[in-house]
XYZ file of C-alpha atoms in Angstrom:
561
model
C -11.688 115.682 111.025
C -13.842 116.902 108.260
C -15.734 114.508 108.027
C -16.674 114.568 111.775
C -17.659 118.467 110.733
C -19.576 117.432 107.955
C -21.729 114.731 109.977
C -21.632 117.240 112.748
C -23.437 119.922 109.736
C -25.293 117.120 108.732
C -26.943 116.548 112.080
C -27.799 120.611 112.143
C -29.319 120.737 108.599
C -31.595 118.067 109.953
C -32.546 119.659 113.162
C -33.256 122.948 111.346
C -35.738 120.813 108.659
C -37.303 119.111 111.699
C -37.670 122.841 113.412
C -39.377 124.265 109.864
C -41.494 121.283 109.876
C -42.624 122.126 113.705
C -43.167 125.647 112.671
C -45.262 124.468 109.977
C -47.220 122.308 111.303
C -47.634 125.016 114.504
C -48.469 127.403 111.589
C -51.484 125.292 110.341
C -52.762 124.338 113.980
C -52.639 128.611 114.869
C -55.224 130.211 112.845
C -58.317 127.549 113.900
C -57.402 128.190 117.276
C -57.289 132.281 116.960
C -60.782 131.818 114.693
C -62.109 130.315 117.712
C -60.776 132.449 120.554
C -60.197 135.975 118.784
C -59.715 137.625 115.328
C -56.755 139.678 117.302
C -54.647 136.836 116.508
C -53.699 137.234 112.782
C -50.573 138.183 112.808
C -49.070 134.132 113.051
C -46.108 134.572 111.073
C -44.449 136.306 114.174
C -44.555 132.596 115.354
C -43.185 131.410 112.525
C -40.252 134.020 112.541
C -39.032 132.018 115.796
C -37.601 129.096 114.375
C -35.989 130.822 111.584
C -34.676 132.939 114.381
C -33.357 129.328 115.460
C -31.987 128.701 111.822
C -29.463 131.877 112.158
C -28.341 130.572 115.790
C -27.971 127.419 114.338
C -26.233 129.038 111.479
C -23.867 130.808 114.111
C -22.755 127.917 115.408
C -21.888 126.667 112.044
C -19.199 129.160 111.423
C -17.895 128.279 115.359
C -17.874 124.492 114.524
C -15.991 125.610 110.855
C -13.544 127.624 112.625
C -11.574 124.349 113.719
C -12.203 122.782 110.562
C -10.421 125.835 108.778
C -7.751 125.183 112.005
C -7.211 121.628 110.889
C -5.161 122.756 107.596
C -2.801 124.599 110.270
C -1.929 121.192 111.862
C -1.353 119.328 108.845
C 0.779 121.880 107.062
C 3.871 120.943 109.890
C 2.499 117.530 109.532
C 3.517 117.903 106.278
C 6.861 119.829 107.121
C 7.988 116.877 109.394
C 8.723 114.767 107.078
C 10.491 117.193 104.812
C 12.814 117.768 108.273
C 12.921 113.887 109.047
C 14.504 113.304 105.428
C 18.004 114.623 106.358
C 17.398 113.249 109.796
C 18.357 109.866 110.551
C 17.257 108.620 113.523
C 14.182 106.862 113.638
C 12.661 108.473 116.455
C 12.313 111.546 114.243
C 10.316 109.301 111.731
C 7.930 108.078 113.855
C 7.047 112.070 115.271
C 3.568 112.047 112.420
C 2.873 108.450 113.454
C 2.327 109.618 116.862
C 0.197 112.884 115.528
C -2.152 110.654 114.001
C -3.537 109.056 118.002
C -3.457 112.851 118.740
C -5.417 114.167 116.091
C -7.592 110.901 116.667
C -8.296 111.592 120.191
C -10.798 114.876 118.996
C -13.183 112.590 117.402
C -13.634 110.917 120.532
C -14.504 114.182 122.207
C -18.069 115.368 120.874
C -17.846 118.968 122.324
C -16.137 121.267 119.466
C -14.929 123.404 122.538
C -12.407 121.459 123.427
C -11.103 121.131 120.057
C -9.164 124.328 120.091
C -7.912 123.514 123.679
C -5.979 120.120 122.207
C -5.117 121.791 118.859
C -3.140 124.055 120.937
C -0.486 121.470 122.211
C -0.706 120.472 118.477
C 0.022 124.048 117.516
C 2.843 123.563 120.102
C 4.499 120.776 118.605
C 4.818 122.413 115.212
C 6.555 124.729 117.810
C 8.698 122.668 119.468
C 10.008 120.591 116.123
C 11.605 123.910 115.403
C 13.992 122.818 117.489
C 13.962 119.319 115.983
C 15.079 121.134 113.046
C 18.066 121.942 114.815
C 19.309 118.197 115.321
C 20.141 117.957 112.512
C 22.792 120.515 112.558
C 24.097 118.838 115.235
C 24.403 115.193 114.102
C 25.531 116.563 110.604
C 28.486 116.421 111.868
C 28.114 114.137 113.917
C 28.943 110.698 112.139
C 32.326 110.448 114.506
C 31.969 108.991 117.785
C 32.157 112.511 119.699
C 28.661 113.215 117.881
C 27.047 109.720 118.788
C 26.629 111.294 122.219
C 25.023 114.297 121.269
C 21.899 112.435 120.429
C 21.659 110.844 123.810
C 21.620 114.380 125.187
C 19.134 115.480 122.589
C 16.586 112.138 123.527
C 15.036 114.320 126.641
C 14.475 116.995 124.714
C 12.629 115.293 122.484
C 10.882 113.896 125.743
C 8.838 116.844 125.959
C 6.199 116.320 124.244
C 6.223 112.664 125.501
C 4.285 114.638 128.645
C 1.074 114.541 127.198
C 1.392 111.704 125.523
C 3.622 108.924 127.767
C 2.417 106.112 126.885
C 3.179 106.587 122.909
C 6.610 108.548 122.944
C 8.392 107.428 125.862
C 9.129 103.104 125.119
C 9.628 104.934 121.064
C 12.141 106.969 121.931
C 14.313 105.094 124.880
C 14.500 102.121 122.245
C 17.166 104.041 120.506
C 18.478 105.566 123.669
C 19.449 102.060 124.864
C 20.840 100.884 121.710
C 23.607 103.646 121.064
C 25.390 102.951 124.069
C 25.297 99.391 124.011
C 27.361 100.032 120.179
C 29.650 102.058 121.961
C 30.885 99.979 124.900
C 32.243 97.305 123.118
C 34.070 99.740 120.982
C 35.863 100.972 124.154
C 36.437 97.242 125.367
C 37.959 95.874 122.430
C 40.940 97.856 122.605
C 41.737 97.254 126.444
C 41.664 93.276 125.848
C 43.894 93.322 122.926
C 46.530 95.864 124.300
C 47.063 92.920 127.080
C 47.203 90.280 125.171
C 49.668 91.879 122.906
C 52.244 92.797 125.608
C 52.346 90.389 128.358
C 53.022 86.957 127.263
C 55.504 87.691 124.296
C 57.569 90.175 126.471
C 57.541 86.873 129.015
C 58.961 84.794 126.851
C 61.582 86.787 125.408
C 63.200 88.091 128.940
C 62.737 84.274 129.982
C 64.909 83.124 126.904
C 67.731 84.459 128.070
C 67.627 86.114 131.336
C 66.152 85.972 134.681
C 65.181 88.138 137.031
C 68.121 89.395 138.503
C 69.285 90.103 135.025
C 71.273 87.023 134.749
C 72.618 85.860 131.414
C 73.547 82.468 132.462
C 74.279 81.231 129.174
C 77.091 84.230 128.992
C 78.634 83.817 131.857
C 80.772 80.722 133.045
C 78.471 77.973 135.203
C 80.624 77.952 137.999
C 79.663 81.662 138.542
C 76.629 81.271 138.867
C 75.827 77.509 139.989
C 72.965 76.860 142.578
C 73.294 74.525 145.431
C 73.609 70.666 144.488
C 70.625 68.406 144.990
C 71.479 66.116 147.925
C 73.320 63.468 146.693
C 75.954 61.367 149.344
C 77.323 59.483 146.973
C 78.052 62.253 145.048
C 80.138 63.697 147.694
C 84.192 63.198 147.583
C 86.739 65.303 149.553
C 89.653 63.374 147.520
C 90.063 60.706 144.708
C 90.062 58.281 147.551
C 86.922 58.831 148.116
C 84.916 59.165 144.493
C 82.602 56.089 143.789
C 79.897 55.772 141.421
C 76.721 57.379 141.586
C 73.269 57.804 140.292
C 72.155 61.503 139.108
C 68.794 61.678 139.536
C 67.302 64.893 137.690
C 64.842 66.731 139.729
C 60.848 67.374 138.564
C 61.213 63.987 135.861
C 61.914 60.346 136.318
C 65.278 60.522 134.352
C 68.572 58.751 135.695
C 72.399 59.149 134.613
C 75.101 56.910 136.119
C 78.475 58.493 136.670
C 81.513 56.600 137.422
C 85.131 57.790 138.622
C 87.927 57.568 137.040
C 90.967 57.788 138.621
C 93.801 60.681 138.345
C 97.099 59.279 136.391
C 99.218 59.390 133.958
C 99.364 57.442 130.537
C 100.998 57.502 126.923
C 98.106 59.474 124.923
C 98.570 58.619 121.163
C 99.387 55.493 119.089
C 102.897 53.844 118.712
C 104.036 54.062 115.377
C 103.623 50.087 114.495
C 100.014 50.128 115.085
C 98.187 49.235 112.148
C 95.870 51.363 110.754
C 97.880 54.158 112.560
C 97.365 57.847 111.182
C 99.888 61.080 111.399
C 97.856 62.745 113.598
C 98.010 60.446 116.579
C 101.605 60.804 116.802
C 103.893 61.294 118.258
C 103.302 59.592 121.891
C 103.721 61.465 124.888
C 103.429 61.437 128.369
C 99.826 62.905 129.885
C 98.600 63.341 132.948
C 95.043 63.774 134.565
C 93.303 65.034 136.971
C 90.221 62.667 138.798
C 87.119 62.725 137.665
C 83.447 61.434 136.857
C 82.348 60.050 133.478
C 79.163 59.087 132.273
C 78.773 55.458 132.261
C 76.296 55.413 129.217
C 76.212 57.644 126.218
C 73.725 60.603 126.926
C 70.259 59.158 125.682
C 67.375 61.150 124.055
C 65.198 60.661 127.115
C 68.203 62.862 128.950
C 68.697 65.185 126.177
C 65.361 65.724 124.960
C 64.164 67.221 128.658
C 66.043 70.247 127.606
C 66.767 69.810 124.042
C 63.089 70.414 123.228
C 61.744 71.682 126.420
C 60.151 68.441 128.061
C 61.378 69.558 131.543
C 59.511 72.963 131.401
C 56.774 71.068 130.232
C 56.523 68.292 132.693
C 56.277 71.249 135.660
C 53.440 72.643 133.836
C 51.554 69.729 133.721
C 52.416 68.745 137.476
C 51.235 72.670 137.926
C 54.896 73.498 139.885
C 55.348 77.033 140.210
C 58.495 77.805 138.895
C 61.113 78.925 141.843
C 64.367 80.667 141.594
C 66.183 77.597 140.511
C 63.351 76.855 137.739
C 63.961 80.333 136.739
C 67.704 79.639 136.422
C 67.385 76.789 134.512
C 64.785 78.227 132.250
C 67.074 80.992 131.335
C 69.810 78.743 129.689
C 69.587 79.378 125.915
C 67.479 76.410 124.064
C 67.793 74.948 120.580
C 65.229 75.969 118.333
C 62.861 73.260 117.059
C 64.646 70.318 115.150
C 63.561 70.271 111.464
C 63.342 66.869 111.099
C 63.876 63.974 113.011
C 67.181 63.373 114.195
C 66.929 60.002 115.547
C 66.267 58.822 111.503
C 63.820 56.777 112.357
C 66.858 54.428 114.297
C 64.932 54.883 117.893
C 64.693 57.064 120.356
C 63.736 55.562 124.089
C 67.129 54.339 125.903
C 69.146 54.847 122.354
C 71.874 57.382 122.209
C 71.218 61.199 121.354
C 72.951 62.702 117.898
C 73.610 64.920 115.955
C 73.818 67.844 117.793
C 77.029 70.126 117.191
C 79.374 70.656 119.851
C 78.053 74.239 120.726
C 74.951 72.053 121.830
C 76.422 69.762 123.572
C 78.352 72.487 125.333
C 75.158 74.213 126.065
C 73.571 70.963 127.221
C 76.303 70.515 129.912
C 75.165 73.816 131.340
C 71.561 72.949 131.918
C 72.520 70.080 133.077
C 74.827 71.489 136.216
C 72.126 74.396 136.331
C 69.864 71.229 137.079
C 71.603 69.362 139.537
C 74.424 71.520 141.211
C 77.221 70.333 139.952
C 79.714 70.945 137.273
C 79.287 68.947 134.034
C 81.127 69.344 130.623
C 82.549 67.856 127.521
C 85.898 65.722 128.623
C 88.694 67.390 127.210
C 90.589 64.863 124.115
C 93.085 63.967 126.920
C 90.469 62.839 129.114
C 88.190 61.165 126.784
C 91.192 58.721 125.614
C 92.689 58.276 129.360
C 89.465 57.086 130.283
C 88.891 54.702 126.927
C 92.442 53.307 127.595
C 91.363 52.072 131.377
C 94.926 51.771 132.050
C 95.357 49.623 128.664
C 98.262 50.291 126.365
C 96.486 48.423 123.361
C 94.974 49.042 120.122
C 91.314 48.638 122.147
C 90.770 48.397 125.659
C 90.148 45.047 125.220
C 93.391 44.094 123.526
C 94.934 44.069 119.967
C 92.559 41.807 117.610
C 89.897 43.729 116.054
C 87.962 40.186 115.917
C 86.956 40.977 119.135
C 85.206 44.001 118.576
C 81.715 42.568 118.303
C 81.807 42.109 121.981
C 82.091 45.346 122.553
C 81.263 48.022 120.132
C 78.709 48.322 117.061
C 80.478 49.144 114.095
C 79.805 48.792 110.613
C 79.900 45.150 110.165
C 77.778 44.259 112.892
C 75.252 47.267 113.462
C 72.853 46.384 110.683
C 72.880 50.733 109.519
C 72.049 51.854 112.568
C 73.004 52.720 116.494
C 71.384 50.018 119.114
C 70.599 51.423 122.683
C 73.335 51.915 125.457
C 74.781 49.369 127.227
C 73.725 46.313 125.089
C 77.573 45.384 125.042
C 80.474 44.985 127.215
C 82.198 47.736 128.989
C 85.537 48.385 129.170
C 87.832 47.855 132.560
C 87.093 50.828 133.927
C 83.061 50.535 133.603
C 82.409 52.077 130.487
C 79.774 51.145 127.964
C 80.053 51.844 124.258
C 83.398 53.866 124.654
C 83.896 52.141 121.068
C 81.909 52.773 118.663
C 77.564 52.924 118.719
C 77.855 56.815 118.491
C 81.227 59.259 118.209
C 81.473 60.959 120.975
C 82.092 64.724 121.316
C 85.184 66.461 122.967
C 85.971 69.905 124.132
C 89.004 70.090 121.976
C 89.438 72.061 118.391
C 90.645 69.517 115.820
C 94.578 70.189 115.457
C 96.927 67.589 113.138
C 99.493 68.289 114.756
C 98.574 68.995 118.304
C 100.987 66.328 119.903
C 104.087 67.636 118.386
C 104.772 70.189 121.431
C 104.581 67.760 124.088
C 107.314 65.543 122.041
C 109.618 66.227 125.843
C 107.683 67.248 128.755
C 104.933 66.229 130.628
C 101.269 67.235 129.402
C 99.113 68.144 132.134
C 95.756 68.477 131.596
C 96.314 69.425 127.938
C 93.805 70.762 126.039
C 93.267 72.405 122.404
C 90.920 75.420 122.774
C 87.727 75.585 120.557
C 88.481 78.979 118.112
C 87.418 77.854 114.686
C 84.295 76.770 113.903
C 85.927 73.759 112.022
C 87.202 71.419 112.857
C 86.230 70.002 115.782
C 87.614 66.308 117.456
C 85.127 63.396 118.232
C 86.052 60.157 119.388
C 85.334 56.607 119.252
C 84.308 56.280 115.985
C 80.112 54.982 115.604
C 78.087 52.166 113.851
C 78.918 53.430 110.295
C 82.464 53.161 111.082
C 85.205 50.389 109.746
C 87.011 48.801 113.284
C 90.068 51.113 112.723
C 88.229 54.370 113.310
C 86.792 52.751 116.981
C 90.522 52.212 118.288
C 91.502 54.332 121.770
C 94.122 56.565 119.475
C 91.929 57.443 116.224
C 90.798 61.071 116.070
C 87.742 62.414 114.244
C 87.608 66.172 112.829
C 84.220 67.676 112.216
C 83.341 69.114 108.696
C 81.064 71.349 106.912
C 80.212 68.174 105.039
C 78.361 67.172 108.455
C 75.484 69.872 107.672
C 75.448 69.699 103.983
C 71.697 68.795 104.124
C 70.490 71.401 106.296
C 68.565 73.200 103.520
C 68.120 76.506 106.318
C 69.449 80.142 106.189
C 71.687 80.418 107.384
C 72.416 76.694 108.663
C 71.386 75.593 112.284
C 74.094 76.294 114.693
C 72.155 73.373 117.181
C 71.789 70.052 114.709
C 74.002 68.316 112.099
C 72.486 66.309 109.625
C 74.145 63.094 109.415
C 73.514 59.752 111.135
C 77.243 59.373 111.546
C 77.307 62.617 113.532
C 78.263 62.557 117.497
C 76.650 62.226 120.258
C 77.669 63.069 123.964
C 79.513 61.711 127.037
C 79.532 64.142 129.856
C 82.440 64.132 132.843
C 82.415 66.071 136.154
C 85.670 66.959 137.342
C 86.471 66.214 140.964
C 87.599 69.533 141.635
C 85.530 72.313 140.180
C 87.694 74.631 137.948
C 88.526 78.521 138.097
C 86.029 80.827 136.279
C 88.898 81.769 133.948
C 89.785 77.133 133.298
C 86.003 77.232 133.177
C 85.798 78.995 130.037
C 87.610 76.496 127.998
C 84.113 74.127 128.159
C 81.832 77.226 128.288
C 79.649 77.540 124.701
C 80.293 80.729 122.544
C 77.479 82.997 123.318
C 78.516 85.320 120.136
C 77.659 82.572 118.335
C 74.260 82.058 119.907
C 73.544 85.811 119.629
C 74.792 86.676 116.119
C 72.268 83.456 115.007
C 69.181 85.251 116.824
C 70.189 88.238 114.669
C 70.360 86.197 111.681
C 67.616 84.278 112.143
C 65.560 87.560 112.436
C 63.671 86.461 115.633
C 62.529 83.262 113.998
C 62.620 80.238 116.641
């Protein structure tokens, strides 16, 4: 700007030595002219008085042209003040106020007349005006670094629009820059919280209701099956008014390609223990008595992994996810019944899994097991009760084995020690016994429903045993039968008795100690029966699984799964 003045000065100096000049040189033309007209004429300087009457004008409009000049001082000393005010300010908007001064103060020089200096100085006079407001922002975004106070600035950006009027095409893309940038920070801050609040509720309170009710509030694991047991799956040869009419059928097991053969055994009576000249004989098969049984269903084969594992480990919840089935009411049902948590090693020991029989799972498993399984198919499946299991090895035999006396003959039928080669071979590979059952000797023990007691026989030394049964109370021990592949012959005859241990989870390095898996290859596997006629809730509780049990291990366990 001064320098505009002082060209502008310049320019004046040099018309007022061109107008002296003139004056002179009109000076020096005058008196020859006045010689020759008149002598009248002599007083020229009054001629020469003009122009320096000129040089005061000129001289007057000096001072005018100076009077913005002294003005232009005024408009840099808030120049100077904004960026005192934009230090404690911290938006950038506020920072870029004297960049935007500088076009203004630019756009004079373009004008030549020095009239309308003063008229844009004024709006420049104004802004010094108007950033006295600016120099209230920062009282409000001092405290204004919480959230609350981001918004204030938003409200303050037309304000600060004001003087974007005159100018629109510097402040207003400046100052919306900033505009558009605050709330895009804050949206996602107001997002974040509404995804994860969702994903933090839904699918874990999903699973744990699942686990172990449904719906309708139904604890099916707590209460006896036949309380709560859905329809049967259509099955005509699984149909039988009366022993007379029981014949062997195929269970097939809905949303998977798994099979299980059931055949009937007959309702009787038969001498349940060992004489006393048997060898290999122990005390607690003694004395004989007199039992009798009810009709029902036994599993032909041994329950195999592919069975077990569908809801041992899930597989059947699985394979209707990948088919996509929406889970109905029976789903729902079956999905409820309490699982085993995830095996810790593998319990097959590397001896085969596909068509080989399932072990080591404890009899609160198997128990369990026999629930899903009648939750699956409609009907009632369980452990057989000791009585049972040996009525049904026996086939009517009063021998040793089912095939006769002479152990020699064992190879036929059974793997044992001495032909197994350390480990259990897949169902079925040998010969069954009269009544159609494979592997009722040895392969794998076989669980009961009984608890383990030496001297169980000695109150039925008189009378007839119907339907007797030991009820599970104690932990240990529990009875298996049949004896397995790491067993001598004796241990596979009809009469020998097996009591469970704490010895069969002494590897089971958890706290506290699974209540689902043992941890021994000689440890049981399972048989299931199906009784021809389905049993009171309060005779149903004798095969149901202690839910205490299952609860007080959740507890223990801490919610681990």
């Amino acid at each position: 700007m001064c320098s505009v003045l002082r060209n502008r000065y310049g320019m004046q100096l040099s018309l007022l030595v061109i107008l002296i000049s003139a004056s002179v040189a009109l000076s020096g033309c005058a008196p020859s002219e006045s010689d020759q007209a008149s002598p009248s004429t002599t007083a020229a300087p009054a001629p020469a008085e003009q122009p320096v009457n000129d040089v005061p004008t000129v001289t007057t409009d000096i001072p005018e042209a100076a009077t913005p000049a002294e003005e232009v001082p005024m408009i840099e000393t808030p120049a100077e003040e904004k960026p005192a005010e934009v230090t404690p300010t911290e938006e950038m908007p506020a920072e870029e106020n004297p960049v935007e001064v500088t076009p203004a103060e630019e756009k004079p020089a373009e004008v030549i007349p020095a009239e309308e200096k003063p008229a844009e100085m004024t709006p420049a006079e104004e802004k010094s005006v108007e950033v006295t407001p600016a120099e209230e922002k920062p009282a409000e975004v001092a405290p204004a670094e919480e959230k609350p106070a981001e918004e204030k600035p938003v409200e303050v950006t037309p304000a600060e629009e004001n003087p974007a009027e005159e100018k629109p095409a510097d402040v207003t893309p400046a100052e919306e820059k900033p505009a558009e940038e605050k709330p895009a920070e804050v949206a996602p801050a107001a997002e974040k919280p509404a995804e994860s609040e969702p994903a933090a509720g839904g699918p874990t309170s999903a699973r744990s209701e699942g686990s172990d009710m449904t719906e309708g509030g139904l604890n099916p694991t707590a209460v006896p099956t036949v309380e709560w047991m859905p329809e049967p799956i259509e099955n005509v040869d699984a149909v039988a008014a009366d022993a007379g009419g029981m014949k062997p059928y195929t269970e097939e097991l809905p949303d998977s390609d798994m099979t299980f053969d059931m055949v009937p055994i007959p309702g009787g009576k038969f001498l349940m223990g060992s004489p006393e000249g048997e060898a290999d004989r122990k005390d607690d098969e003694g004395p004989q008595h007199e039992v009798e049984i009810e009709p029902f269903w036994m599993g032909k084969y041994e329950v195999t992994w592919n069975e077990y594992e569908l809801w041992g480990v899930g597989l059947d919840q699985q394979r209707r996810k990948v088919q996509g089935k929406e889970p109905n009411d029976r789903d729902a049902l079956i999905d409820a019944i309490a699982m085993p948590t995830k095996p810790y090693s593998d319990m097959t020991f590397g001896m085969g899994k596909d068509g080989y029989p399932a072990i080591c799972m404890t009899q609160l498993a198997a128990r369990t097991y026999c629930k899903w399984l009648s939750a699956k198919t409609g009907r009632f499946y369980r452990l057989p009760t000791e009585a049972e299991w040996e009525y049904a090895c026996r086939a009517g035999t009063t021998t040793a084995y089912s095939f006769g006396d002479d152990p020699k003959d064992l190879d036929d039928y059974a793997w044992h020690f001495e032909n197994s080669e350390d480990g259990y071979h897949k169902v079925g590979l040998k010969k069954p016994n009269p009544w159609g059952l494979y592997d009722i000797h040895g392969n794998v023990a076989e669980w009961v429903t009984d608890q383990y007691v030496p001297d169980f026989y000695q109150q039925f030394t008189d009378k007839l045993a119907k339907g007797p049964v030991a009820p599970a109370v104690d932990l240990y021990p529990r009875v298996a039968r049949g004896g397995c592949w790491d067993d001598d012959p004796d241990k596979l005859r009809s009469a020998a008795r097996a009591a469970s241990s704490k010895d069969w989870k002494m590897q089971d390095p958890q706290i506290p100690q699974s209540i689902w898996y043992l941890t021994e290859v000689y440890c049981p596997g399972i048989r299931v029966v199906r009784p021809l006629k389905v049993p009171s809730v309060e005779e149903a509780k004798l095969y149901e699984p202690d839910y205490s049990v299952i609860e007080q291990y959740k507890k223990d366990q801490a919610g681990k799964e």
